[in-house]
Coordinates of C-alpha atoms in Angstrom, one line a residue:
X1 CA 7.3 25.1 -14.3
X2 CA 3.6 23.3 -13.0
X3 CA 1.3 21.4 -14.7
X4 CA -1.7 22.1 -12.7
X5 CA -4.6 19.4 -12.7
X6 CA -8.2 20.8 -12.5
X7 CA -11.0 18.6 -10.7
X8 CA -14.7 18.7 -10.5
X9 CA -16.7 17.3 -8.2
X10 CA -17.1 14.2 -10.6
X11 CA -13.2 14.2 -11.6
X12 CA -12.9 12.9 -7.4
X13 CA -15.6 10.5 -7.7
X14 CA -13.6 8.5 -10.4
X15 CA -10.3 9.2 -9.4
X16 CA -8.6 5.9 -8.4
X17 CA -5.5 3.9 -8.1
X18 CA -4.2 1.9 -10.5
X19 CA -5.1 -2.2 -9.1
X20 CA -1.5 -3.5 -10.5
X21 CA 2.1 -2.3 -12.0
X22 CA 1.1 -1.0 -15.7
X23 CA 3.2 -3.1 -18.5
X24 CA 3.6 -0.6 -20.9
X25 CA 4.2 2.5 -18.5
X26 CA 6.9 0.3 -16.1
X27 CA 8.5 -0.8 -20.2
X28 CA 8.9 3.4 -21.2
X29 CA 9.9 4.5 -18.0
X30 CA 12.6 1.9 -17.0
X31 CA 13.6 2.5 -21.1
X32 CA 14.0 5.6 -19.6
X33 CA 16.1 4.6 -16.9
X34 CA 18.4 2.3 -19.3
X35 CA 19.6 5.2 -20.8
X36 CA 20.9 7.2 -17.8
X37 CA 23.8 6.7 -15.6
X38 CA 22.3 8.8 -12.4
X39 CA 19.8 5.9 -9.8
X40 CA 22.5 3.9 -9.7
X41 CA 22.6 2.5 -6.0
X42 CA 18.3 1.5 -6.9
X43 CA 18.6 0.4 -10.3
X44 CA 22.5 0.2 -11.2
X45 CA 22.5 -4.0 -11.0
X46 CA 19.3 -3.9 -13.2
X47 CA 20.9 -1.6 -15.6
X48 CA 23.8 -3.4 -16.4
X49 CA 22.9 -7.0 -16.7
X50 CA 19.9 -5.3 -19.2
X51 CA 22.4 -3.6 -21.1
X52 CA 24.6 -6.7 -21.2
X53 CA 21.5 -9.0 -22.9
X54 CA 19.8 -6.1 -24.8
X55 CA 19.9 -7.0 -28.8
X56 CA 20.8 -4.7 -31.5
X57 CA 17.2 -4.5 -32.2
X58 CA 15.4 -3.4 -29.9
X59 CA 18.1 -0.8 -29.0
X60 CA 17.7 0.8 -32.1
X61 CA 13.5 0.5 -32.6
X62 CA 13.1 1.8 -29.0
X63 CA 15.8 4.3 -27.9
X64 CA 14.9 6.3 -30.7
X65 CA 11.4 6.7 -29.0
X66 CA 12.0 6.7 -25.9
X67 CA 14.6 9.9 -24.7
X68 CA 15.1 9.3 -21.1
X69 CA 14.4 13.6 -21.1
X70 CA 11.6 15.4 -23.0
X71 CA 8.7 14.1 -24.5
X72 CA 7.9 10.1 -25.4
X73 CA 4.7 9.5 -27.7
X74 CA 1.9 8.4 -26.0
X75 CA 0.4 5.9 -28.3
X76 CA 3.5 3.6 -26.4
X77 CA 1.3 3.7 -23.3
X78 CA -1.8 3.0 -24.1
X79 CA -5.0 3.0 -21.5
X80 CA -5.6 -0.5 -22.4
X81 CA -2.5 -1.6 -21.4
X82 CA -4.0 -1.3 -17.5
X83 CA -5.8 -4.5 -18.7
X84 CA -1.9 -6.3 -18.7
X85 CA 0.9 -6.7 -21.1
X86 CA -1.0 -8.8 -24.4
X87 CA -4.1 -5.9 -24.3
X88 CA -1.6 -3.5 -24.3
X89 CA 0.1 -4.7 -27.1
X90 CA -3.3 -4.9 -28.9
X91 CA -4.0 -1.1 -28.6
X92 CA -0.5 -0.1 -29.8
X93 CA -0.7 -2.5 -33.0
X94 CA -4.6 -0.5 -33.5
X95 CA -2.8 2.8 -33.4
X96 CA -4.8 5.0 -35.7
X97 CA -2.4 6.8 -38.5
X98 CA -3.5 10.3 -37.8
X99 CA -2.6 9.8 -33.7
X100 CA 0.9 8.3 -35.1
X101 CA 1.6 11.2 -37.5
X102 CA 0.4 13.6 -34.3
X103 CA 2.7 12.0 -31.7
X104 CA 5.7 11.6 -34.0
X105 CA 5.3 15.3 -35.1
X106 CA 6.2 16.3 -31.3
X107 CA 8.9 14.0 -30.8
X108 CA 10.6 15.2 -34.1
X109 CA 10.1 19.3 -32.5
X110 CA 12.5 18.1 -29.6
X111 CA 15.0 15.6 -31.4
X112 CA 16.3 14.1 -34.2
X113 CA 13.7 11.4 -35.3
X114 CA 15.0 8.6 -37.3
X115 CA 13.7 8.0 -41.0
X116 CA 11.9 4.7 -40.2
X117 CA 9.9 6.5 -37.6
X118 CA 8.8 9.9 -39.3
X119 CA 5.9 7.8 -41.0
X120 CA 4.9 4.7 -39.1
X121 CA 2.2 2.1 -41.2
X122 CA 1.3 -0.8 -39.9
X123 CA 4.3 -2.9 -41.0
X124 CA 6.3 -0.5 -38.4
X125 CA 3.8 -1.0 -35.8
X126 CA 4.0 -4.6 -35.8
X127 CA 8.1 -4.0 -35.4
X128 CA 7.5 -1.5 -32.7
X129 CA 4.8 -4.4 -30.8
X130 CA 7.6 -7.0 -31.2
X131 CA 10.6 -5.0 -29.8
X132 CA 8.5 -4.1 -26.7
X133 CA 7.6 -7.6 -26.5
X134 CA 10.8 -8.9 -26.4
X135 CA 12.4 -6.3 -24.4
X136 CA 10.0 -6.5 -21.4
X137 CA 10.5 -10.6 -21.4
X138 CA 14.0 -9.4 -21.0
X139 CA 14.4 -6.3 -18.9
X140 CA 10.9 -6.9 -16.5
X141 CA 9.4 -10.5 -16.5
X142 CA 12.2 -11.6 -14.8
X143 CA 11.4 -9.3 -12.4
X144 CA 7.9 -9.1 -11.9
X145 CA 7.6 -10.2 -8.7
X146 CA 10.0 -7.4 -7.0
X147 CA 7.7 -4.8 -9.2
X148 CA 4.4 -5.9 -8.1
X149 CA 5.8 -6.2 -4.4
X150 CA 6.6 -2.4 -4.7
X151 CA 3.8 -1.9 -5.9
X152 CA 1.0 -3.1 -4.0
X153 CA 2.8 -2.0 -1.0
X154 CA 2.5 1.6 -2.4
X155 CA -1.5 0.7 -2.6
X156 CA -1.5 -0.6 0.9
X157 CA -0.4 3.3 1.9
X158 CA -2.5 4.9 -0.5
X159 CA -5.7 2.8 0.9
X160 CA -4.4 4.3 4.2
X161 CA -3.8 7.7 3.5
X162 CA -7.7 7.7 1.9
X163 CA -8.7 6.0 4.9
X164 CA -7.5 8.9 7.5
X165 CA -7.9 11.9 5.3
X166 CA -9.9 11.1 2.5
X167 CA -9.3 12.5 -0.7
X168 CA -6.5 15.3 0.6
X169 CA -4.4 12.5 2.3
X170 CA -4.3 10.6 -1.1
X171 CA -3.5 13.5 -3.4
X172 CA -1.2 15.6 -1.0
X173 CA 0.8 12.2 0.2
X174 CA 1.9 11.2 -3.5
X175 CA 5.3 12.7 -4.3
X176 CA 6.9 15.9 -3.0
X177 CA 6.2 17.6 -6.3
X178 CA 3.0 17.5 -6.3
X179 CA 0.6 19.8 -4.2
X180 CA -3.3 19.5 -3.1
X181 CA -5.2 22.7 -3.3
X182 CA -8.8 22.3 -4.3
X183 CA -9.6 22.2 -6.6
X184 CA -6.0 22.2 -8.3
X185 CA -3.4 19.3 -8.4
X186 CA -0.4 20.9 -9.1
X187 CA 3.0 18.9 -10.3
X188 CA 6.0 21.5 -9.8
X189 CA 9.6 20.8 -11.4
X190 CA 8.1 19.3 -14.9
X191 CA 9.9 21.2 -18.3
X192 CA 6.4 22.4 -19.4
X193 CA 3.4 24.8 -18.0
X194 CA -0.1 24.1 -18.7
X195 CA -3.3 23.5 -17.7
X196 CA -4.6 19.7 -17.0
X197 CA -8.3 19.7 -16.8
X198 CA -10.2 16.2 -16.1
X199 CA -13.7 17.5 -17.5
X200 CA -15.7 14.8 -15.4
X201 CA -13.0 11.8 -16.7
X202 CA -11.7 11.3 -13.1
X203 CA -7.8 10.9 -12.4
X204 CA -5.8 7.6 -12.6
X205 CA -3.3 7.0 -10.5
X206 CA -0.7 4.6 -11.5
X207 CA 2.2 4.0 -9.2
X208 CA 5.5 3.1 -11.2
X209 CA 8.2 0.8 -10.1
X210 CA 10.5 2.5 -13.0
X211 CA 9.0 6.0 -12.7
X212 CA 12.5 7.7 -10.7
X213 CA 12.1 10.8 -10.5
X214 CA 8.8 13.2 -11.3
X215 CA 5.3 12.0 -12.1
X216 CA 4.5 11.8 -15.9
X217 CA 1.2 12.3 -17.5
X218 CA 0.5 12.3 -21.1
X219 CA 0.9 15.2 -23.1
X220 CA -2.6 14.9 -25.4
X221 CA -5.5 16.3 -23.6
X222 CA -7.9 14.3 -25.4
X223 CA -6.7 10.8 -23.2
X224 CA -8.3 9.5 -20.6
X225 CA -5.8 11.5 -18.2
X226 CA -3.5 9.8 -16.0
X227 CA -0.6 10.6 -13.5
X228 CA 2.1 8.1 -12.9
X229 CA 4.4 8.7 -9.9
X230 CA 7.4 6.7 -8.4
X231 CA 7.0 4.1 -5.5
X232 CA 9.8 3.8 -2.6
X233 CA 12.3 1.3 -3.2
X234 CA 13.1 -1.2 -1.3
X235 CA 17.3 -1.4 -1.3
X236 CA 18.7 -4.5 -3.1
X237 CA 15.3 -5.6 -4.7
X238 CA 17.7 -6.8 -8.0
X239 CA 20.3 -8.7 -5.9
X240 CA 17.2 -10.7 -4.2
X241 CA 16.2 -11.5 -7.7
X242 CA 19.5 -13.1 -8.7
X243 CA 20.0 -15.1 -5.0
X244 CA 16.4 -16.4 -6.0
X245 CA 17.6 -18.1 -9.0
X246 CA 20.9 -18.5 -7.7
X247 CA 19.1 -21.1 -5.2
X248 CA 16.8 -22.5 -7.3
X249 CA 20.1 -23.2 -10.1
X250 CA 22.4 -24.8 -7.6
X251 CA 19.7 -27.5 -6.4
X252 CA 19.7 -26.1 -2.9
X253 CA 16.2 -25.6 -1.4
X254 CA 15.1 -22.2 -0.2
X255 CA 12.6 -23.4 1.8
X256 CA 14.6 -26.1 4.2
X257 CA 13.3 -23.2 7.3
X258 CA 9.5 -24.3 6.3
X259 CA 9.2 -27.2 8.1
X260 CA 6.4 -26.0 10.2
X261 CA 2.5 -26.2 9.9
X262 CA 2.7 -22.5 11.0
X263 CA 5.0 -21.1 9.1
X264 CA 3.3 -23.4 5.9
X265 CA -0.2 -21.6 6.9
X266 CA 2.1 -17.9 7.3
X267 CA 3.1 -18.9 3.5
X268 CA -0.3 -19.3 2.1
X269 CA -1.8 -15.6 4.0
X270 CA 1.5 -14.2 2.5
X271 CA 0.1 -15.2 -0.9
X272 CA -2.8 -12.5 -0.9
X273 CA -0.7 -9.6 0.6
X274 CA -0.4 -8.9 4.6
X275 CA 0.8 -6.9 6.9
X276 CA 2.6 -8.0 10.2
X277 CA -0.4 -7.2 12.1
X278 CA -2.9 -8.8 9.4
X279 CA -0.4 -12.1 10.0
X280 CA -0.6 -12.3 13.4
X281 CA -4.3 -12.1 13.5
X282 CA -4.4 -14.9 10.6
X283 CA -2.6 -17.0 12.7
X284 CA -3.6 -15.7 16.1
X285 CA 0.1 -16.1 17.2
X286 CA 1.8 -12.8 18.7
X287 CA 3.2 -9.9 16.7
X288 CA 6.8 -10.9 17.7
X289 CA 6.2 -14.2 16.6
X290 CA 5.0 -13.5 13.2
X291 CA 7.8 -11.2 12.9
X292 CA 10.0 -14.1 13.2
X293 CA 7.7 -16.0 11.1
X294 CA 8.5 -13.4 8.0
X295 CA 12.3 -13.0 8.6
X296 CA 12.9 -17.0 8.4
X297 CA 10.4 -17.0 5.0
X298 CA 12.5 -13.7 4.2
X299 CA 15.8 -14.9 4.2
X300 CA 14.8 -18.0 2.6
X301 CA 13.2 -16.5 -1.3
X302 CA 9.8 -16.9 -0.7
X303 CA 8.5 -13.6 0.1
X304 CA 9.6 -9.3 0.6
X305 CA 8.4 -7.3 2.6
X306 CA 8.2 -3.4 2.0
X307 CA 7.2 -0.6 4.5
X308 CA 4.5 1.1 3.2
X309 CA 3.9 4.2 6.4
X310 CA 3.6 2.3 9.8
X311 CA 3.6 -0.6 8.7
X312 CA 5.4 -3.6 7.2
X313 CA 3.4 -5.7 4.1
X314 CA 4.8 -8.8 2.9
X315 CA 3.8 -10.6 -0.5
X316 CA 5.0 -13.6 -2.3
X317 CA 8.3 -14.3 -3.9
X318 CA 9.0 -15.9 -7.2
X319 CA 9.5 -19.1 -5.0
X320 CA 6.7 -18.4 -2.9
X321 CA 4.6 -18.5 -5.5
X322 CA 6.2 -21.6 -7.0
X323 CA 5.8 -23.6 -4.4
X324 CA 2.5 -22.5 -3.6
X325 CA 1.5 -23.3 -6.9
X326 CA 3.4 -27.1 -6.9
X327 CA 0.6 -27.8 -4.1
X328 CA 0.4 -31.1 -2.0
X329 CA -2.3 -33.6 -2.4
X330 CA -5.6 -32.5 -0.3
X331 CA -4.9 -35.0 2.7
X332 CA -1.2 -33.4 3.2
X333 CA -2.8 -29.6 2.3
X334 CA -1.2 -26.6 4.4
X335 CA -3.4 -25.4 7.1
X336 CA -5.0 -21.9 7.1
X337 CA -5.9 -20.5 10.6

């Protein structure tokens, strides 16, 4: 069945794409994901050393709420939460009562709803804000840096799609399910069938590291509407993760290949997001040899690199960024080109 998503002239003014990975839509969705047993060669290492750590707690506050099938409530993903992780937080704690009683009201038509959660007050809320809290410092801050990779590699097409064929090569290149014909977005393979319409509010697009298989959108009509929809994955993003730290634990230095001025410089254009090309500009060295450049900073923790259409785009590491960040005195600073 097809959501279909109605646009005005105004609706593709102010449609856009979200500027970084959304906190509280990457914690639902990769709830989601905790739950299931399919994904496993993308997210099965992620899955079980989250499982492993995950406290009695915040099993049983957020499981409850978040079915990895069917409907979630949408006060757990709040627009504010675009603004990162602590404004987020904010919106969910101001949940009004009536939107509460609404949201549980649907959940409870599709499952069993525990007791604690048929009539949420404030006292629950501030449970609820705490669980997610402490489950995203578990199951996604470690892991931040593999997310917003993903993600702003997904931008990097999207700013290329609108580039070459405006507004029909963002919309029509999102997902396979979903299908451009104006004025109508339409999202096929979704449990329900309505009608979306924007009403002048525009469209935001948020791509989703956790998001695995169909886009989501809210279910109220009355929020700002929005359409989240899964990135590519780049294969073993969790195991890079753990050699990271397994580096950085043993005392041995990732970045013994950075002994260059070059590559130093290639470091600090990494830090703002590049492609290959962009690099070998930056540097004005030749393609090949900022390919090489990438692979040695690559291999050692400091950056990823996704392909996002044609091209390749690197960003910074968790060590990248940490050694970036421990900077040398000005006299000894890295060279830019």
């Amino acid at each position: 069945m097809p959501i279909r998503i109605h646009f005005g002239a105004d609706d593709l003014a102010r449609t856009q794409v979200a500027s970084a990975p959304d906190p509280l839509w990457e914690t639902l969705l990769s709830l989601h994901l905790l739950q299931e047993r399919e994904g496993k060669t993308v997210f099965g290492r992620w899955r079980e050393r989250t499982r492993s750590r995950l406290p009695v707690s915040v099993r049983n506050l957020l499981f409850p709420l978040a079915p990895p099938r069917g409907y979630s409530p949408d006060f757990l993903t709040p627009a504010e939460s675009a603004d990162g992780l602590e404004a987020g937080l904010e919106a969910l704690l101001s949940t009004p009562r009536e939107r509460l009683r609404t949201d549980m009201r649907r959940l409870a038509a599709s499952r069993h709803v525990p007791v604690w959660a048929r009539d949420v007050g404030p006292r629950g809320l501030e449970r609820l804000a705490d669980a997610v809290s402490s489950y995203h410092e578990l199951a996604l801050a470690p892991y931040q840096s593999q997310i917003r990779g993903h993600v702003e590699a997904d931008r990097a097409e999207r700013a290329q799609r609108v580039l070459n064929g405006g507004v029909q090569g963002l919309l029509d290149g999102l997902h396979p399910n979903l299908s451009w014909q104006p004025p109508v977005l339409e999202l096929r393979g979704t449990r329900v069938n309505r009608d979306m319409c924007l009403h002048g509010r525009g469209l935001r697009l948020v791509p989703s590291f956790f998001c695995r298989r169909n886009p989501v959108t809210l279910r109220d009509p009355a929020l700002q509407p929005v359409l989240v929809y899964p990135v590519q994955h780049q294969p073993g993003w969790a195991d890079a993760h753990t050699e990271g730290r397994r580096q950085t634990e043993s005392g041995q230095s990732p970045c013994a290949a950075l002994l260059g001025r070059t590559r130093a410089a290639a470091l600090e254009v990494v830090a703002s997001g590049c492609t290959t090309s962009e690099l070998a500009r930056r540097l004005n060295v030749s393609p090949a040899t900022a390919t090489h450049h990438t692979a040695v900073l690559r291999d050692a923790g400091l950056i990823t690199s996704h392909r996002a259409g044609g091209n390749v785009r690197h960003t910074l590491g968790t060590l990248g960024s940490a050694l970036l960040q421990s900077a040398a005195p000005a006299d000894e600073a890295l060279p830019t080109a």
